[in-house]
Coordinates of C-alpha atoms in Angstrom, one line a residue:
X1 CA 0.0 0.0 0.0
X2 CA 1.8 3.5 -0.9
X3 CA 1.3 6.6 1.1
X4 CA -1.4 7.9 -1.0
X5 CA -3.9 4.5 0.2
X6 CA -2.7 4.7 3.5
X7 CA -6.1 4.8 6.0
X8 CA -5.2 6.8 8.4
X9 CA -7.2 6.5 12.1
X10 CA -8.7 9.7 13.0
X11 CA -9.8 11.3 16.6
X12 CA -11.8 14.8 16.7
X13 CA -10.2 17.1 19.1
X14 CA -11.0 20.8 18.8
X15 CA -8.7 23.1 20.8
X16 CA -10.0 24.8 24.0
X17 CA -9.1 28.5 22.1
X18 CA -11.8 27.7 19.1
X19 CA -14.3 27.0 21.5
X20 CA -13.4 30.3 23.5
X21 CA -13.2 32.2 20.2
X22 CA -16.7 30.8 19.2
X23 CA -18.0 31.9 22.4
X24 CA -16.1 35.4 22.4
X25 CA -17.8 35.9 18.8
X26 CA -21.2 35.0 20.5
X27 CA -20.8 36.9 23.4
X28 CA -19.8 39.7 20.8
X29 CA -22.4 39.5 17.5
X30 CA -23.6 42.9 16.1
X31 CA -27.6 41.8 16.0
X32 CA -30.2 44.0 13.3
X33 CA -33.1 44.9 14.0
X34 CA -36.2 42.8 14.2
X35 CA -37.7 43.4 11.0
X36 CA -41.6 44.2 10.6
X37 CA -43.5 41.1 12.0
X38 CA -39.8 39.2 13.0
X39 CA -41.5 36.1 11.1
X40 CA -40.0 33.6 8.9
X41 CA -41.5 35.3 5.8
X42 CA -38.2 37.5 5.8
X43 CA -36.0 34.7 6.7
X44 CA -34.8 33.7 10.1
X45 CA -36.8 35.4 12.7
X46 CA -34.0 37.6 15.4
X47 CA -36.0 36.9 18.5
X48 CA -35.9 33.1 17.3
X49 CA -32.1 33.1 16.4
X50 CA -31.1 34.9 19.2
X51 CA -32.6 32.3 21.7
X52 CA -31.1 29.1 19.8
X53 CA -27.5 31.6 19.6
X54 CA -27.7 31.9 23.3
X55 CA -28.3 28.4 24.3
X56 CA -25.1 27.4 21.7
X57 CA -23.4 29.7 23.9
X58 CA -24.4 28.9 27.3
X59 CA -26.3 25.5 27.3
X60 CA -24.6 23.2 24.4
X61 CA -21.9 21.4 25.3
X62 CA -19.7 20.3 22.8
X63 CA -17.3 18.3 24.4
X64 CA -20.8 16.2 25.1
X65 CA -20.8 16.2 20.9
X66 CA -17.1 15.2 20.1
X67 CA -17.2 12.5 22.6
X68 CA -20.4 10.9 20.7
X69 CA -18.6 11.6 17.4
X70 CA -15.3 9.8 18.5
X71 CA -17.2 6.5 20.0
X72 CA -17.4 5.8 16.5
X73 CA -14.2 4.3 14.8
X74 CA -13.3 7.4 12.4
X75 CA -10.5 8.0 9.3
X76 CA -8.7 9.7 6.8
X77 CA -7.2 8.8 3.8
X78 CA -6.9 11.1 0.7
X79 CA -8.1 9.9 -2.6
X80 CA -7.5 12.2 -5.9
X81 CA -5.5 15.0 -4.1
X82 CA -7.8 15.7 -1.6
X83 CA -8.1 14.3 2.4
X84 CA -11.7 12.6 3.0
X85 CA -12.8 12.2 6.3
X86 CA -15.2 9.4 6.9
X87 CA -17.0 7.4 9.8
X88 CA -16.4 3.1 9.2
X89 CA -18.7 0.9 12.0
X90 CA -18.4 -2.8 11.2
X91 CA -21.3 -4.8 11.9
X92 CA -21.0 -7.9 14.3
X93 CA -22.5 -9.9 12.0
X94 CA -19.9 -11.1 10.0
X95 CA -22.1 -11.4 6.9
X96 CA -23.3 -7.8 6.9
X97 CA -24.0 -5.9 3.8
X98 CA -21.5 -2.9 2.9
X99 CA -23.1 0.2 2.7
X100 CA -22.6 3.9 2.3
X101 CA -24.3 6.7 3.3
X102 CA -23.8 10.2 1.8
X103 CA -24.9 13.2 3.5
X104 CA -25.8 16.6 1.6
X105 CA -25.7 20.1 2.4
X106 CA -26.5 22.0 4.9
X107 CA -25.7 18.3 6.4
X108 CA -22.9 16.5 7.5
X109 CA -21.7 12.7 8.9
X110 CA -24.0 14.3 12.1
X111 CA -27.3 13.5 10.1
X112 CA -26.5 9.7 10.7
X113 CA -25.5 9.4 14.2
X114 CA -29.1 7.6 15.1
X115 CA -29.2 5.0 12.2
X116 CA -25.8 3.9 12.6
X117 CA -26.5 1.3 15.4
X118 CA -30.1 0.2 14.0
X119 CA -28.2 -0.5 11.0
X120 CA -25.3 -2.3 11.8
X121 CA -26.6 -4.0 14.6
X122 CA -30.3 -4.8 14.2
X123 CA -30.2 -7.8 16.5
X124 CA -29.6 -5.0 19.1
X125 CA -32.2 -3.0 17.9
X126 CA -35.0 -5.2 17.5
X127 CA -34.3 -6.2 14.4
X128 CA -33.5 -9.1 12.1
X129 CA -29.3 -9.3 12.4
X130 CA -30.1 -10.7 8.9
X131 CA -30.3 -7.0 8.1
X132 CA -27.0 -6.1 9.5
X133 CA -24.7 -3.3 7.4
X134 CA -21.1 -2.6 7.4
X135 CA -21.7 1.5 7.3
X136 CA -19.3 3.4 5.7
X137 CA -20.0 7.7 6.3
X138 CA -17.8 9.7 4.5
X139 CA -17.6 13.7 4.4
X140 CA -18.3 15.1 1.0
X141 CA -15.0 16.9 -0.3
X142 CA -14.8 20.4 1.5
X143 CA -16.9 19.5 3.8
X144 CA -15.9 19.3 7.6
X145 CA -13.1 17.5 8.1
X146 CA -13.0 16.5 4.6
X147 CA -12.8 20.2 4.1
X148 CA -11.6 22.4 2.3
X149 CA -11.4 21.3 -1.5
X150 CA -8.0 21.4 -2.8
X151 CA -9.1 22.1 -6.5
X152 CA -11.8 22.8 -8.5
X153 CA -14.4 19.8 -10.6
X154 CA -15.5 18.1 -7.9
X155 CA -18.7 17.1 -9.6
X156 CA -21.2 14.2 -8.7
X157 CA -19.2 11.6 -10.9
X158 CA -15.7 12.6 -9.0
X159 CA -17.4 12.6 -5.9
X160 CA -18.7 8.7 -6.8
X161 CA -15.5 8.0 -8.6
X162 CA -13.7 8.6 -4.9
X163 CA -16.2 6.9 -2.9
X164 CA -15.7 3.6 -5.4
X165 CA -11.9 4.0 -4.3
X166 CA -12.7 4.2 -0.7
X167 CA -14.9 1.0 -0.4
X168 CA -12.3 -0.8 -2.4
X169 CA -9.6 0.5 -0.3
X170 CA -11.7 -1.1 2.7
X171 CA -11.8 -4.4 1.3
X172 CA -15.6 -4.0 0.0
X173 CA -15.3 -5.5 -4.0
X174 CA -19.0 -5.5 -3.7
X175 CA -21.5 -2.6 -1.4
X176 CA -24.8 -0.8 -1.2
X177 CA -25.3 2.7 -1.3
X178 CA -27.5 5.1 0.1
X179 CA -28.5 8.8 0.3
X180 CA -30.6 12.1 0.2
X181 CA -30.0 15.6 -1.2
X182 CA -26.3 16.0 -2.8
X183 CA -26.2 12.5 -1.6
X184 CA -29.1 11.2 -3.6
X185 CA -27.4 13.0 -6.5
X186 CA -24.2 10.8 -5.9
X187 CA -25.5 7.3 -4.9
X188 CA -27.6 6.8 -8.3
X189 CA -24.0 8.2 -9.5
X190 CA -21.8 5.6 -8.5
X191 CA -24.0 2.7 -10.4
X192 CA -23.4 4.8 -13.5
X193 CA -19.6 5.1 -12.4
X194 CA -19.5 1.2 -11.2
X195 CA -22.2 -0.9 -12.4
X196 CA -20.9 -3.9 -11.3
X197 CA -19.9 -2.8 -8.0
X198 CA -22.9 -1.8 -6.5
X199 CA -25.6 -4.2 -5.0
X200 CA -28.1 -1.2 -5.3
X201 CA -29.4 2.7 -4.2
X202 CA -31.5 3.5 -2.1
X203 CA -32.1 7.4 -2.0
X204 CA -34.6 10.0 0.0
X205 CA -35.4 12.6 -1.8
X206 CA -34.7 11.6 -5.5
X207 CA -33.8 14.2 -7.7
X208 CA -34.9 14.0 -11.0
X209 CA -36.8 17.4 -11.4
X210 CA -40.7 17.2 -13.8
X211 CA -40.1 19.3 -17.3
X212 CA -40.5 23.3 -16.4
X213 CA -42.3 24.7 -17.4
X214 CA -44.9 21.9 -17.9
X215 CA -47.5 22.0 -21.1
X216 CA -51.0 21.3 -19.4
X217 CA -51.6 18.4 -20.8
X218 CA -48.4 17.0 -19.1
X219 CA -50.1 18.3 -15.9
X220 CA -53.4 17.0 -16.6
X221 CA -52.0 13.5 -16.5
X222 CA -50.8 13.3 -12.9
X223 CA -52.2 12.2 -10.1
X224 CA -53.2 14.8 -7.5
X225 CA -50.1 13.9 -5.4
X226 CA -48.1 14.4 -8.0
X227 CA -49.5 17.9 -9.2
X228 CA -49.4 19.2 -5.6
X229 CA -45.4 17.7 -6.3
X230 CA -44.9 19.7 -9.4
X231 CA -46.9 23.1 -7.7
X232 CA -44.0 22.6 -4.6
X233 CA -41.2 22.7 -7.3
X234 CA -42.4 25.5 -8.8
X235 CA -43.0 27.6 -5.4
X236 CA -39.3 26.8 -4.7
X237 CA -38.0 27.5 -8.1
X238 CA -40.0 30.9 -7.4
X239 CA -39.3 31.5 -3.6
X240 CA -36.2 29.3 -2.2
X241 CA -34.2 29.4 -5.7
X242 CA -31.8 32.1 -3.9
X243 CA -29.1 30.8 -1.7
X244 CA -28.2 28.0 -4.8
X245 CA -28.4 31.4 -6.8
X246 CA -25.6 32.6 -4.3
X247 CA -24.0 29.5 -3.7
X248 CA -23.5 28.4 -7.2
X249 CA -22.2 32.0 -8.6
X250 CA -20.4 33.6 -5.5
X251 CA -19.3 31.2 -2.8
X252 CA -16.3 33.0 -1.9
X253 CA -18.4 35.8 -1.2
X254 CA -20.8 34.8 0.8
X255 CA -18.1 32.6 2.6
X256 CA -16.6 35.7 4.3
X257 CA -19.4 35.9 6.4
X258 CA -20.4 32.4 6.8
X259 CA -16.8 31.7 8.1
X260 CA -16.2 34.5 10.1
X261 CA -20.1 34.8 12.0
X262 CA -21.5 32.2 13.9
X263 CA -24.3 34.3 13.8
X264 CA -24.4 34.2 9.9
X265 CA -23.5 30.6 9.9
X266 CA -26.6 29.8 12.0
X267 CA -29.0 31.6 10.2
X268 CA -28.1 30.3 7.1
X269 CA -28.2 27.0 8.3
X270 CA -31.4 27.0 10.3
X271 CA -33.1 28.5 7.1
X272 CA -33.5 25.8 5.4
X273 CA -34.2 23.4 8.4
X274 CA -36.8 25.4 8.7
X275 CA -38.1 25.3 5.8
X276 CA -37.1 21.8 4.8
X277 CA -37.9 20.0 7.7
X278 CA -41.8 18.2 8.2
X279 CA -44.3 20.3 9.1
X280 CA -42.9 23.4 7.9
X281 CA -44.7 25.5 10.7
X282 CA -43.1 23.8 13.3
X283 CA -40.0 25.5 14.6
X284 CA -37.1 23.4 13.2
X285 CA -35.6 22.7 16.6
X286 CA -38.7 21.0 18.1
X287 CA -38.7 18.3 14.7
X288 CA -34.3 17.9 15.4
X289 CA -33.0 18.0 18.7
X290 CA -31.5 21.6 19.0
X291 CA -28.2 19.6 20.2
X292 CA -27.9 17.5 16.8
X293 CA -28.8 21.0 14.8
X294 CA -26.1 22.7 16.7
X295 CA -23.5 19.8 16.3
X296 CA -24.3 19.9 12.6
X297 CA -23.5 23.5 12.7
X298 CA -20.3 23.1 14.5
X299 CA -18.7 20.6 12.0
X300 CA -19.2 23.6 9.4
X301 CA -17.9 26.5 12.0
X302 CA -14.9 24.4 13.6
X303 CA -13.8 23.5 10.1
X304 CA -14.1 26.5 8.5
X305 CA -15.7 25.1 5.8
X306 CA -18.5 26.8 4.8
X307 CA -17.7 28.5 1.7
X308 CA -15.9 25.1 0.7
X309 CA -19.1 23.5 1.2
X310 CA -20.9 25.8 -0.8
X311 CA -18.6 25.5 -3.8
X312 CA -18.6 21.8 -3.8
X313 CA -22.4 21.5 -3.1
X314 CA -23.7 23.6 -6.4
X315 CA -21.1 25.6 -8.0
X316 CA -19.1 22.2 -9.7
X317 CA -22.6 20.1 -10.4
X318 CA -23.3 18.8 -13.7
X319 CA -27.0 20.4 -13.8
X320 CA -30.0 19.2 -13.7
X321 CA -30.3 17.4 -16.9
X322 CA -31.4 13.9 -17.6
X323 CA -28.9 11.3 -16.2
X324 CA -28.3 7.9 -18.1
X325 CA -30.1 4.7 -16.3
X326 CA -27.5 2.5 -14.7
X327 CA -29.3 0.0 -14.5
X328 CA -28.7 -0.8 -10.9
X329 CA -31.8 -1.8 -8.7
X330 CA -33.2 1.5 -7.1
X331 CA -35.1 1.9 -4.4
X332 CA -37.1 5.5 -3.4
X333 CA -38.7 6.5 -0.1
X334 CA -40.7 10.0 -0.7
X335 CA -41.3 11.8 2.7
X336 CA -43.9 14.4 2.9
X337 CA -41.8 17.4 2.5
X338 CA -40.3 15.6 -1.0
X339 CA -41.6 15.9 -4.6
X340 CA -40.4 13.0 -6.5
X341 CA -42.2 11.7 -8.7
X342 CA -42.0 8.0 -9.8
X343 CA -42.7 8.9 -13.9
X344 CA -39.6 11.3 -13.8
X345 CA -37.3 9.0 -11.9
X346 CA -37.9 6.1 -13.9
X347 CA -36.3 7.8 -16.8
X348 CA -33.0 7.8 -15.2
X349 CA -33.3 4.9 -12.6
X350 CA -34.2 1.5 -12.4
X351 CA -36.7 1.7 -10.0
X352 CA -37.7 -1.4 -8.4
X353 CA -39.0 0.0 -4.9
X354 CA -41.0 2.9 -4.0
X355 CA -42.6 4.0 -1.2
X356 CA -44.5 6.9 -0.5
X357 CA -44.8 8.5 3.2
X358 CA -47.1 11.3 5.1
X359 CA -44.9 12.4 7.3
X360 CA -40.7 13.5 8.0
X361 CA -39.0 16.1 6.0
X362 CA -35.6 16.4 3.7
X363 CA -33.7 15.4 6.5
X364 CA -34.6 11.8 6.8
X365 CA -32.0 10.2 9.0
X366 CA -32.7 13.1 11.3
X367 CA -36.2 13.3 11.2
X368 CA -37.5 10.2 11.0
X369 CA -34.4 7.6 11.8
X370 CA -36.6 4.2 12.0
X371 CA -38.6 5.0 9.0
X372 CA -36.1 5.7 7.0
X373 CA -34.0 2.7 8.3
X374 CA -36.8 0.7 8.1
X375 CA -37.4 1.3 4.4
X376 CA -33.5 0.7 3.9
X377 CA -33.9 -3.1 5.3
X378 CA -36.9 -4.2 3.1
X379 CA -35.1 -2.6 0.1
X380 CA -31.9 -4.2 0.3
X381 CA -33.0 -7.3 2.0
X382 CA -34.4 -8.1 -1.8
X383 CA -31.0 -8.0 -2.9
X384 CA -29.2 -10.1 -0.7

C-alpha cells in the first residue's frame, strides 16, 4: 500500500481557544433589528435566532458532541488530491452488507448518528441481524473535516468515482449505497460510475426534477399527489431558488461571512431546516434536537468550511439534466416534505421499490431515523 492508500485513524479534538473564540464571537455579534413582524416570511426570525444563539453559547456542550462523534471508529485517507474524512462501523455480523451513506448540504456525517447502530446491529435494535450493514460515512469533499477542496471539478461523478476507491480500499469489492439531497445526486451516481460494484441505491429525496415549465396536458396526466409535487417545485423554483443562486455563482463571497459569524453561519443553516424539515410550521428545533442542529452547525464553524461547502455542493454540479439509467436496482422513499415523482425518476433509474410517506422532512436520518431505516432493510434485504 503506498502513502497515497494509507487509511489513516482519525480522533476529533477541537482546541479549547476555538471553542473560547466561538464563544467570544457569540458573546460579541452585532444583531439587526427585528424586521416588521420578526416572522419567517423574511427569513430567520431575530427573537428566534437569538434564543437558539444563546443556548449554543451557554447551554450546548460540545465536548458532550465530540465524545459521541469519537465513540465511532473514524479515518482519513486522501483519494485524488484531496483528504476525506469518513465514519467506518463494522457490523458484528460477519455477513453484513457494505453500505454507504452520503450526507448533503447544509448536512454532515451528524445526520447519521441515530441510524448507525439500527443498522449495523439490528439484532440490538429489535431487528433481524439478517439486516445487519457494514456503514461506511464519508464527508463530502470540502466539507468538515473533509474540508476544504483542494481544487476545482468536484462534480457528482468525481465525488462517486472517490467513494468507489474508498470502499475498495476497505476491502468492499461489492457494497450498497445510500443517500438524500447532494447524496441522492451521488449514490444513483456511482451505479453509473460502477455498475458492477454496486448491490443497489437506495435514496430519500430523489432528484430528477418534472419538465418546467410543464404543457398542461403533461399536468393533466398526474395524479393529484403528484401535481401538488410539481406546484412545490415550482414555489421553490420561485421563492427558495436564492441561496443556490448565491451559492452556485459567489461562494467566496458569501463565505466571508459564513466563516467569520456564527451568527451568519446559523442563520443560514437554520433557514433551510426550517423550511425543509416536516411540518414546515413547526419551529425546526422542536422536529431535530437543537443539540444535533447545533453539532451539525459546528462541523461547518470548527472546520471553516462553509464557503468550501458551498462551492462543492452547487457551484461544480453537472445540472440538472437527464442522467443515463444505470441499470442498478433502485429503491425511493418519498417523505412528505419531497416531490419526486415516480414517472420522472424512472427515466433515469431503475426503479424497483418505492414508497411513499405522510410524514418527515428532507432530513430523513434526522427526522424520522426508523422510518427511514426501516425502508433501507426491506429494500436491500431483496437483494441479498
Amino acid at each position: 500500500m503506498t502513502i497515497n492508500e494509507e487509511i489513516r485513524p482519525f480522533r476529533i479534538d477541537v482546541p479549547q481557544t476555538a471553542l473560547d473564540e466561538l464563544a467570544a464571537k457569540l458573546d460579541s455579534a452585532r444583531w439587526p433589528a427585528p424586521l416588521p413582524g420578526d416572522d419567517w416570511a423574511t427569513g430567520v426570525p431575530t427573537t428566534w435566532l437569538r434564543k437558539l444563539a444563546e443556548y449554543w453559547r451557554s447551554g450546548y456542550d460540545w465536548r458532550a458532541a465530540e465524545r459521541e462523534l469519537n465513540a465511532f471508529p473514524q479515518f482519513t485517507t486522501t483519494i485524488d488530491g484531496q483528504n476525506i474524512h469518513f465514519l467506518h462501523v463494522r457490523s458484528p455480523e460477519p455477513d453484513a452488507m457494505p453500505l454507504i451513506l452520503t450526507h448533503g448540504w447544509p448536512g454532515s456525517i451528524v445526520e447519521f448518528l441515530d441510524v448507525i447502530g439500527p443498522l449495523t446491529d439490528p439484532a440490538a435494535h429489535g431487528g433481524d441481524p439478517a439486516d445487519a450493514f457494514h456503514v461506511v460515512i464519508p464527508a463530502l469533499p470540502g466539507f468538515g473535516f473533509s474540508g476544504p477542496v483542494t481544487d476545482a471539478g468536484w462534480t457528482l461523478n468525481r465525488i462517486a468515482r472517490a467513494w468507489v476507491e474508498l470502499m475498495g480500499r476497505l476491502g468492499y469489492e461489492r457494497f450498497a449505497a445510500q443517500g438524500g439531497d447532494i447524496g441522492a445526486g451521488v449514490s444513483p451516481e456511482l451505479g453509473r460510475v460502477a455498475p458492477d460494484r454496486l448491490i443497489g441505491v437506495h435514496v430519500n429525496g430523489a432528484t430528477a426534477l418534472p419538465p418546467l415549465p410543464m404543457p398542461d396536458e403533461e399536468r393533466a396526466s398526474l395524479t393529484g399527489v403528484e401535481r401538488d409535487r410539481v406546484a412545490r417545485v415550482e414555489a421553490f423554483m420561485q421563492e427558495e431558488f436564492g441561496y443556490i443562486a448565491i451559492q452556485s455563482t459567489r461562494p467566496q463571497t458569501v463565505g466571508y461571512g459564513l466563516v467569520d459569524s456564527p451568527v451568519a453561519l446559523l442563520a443560514w443553516m437554520t433557514d433551510k431546516f426550517r423550511e425543509w424539515t416536516h411540518p414546515r410550521h413547526v419551529l425546526p428545533d422542536e422536529i431535530v434536537d437543537r443539540d444535533r442542529l447545533l453539532t451539525n452547525v459546528m462541523l461547518y464553524w470548527l472546520t471553516g468550511t462553509a464557503a468550501s461547502a458551498a462551492y462543492v455542493g452547487y457551484a461544480q454540479e453537472e445540472g440538472w439534466g437527464q442522467k443515463t439509467n444505470s441499470g442498478v436496482p433502485t429503491g425511493v422513499i418519498v417523505f412528505a416534505h419531497d416531490v419526486a415523482i415516480r414517472r420522472y425518476v424512472e427515466r433515469e433509474a431503475t426503479i424497483v421499490h418505492w414508497t411513499d410517506v405522510d410524514r418527515g422532512g428532507h432530513f430523513a436520518a434526522l427526522e424520522e431515523p426508523e422510518l427511514l431505516v426501516a425502508d433501507v432493510r426491506e429494500f436491500f434485504a431483496t437483494l441479498r
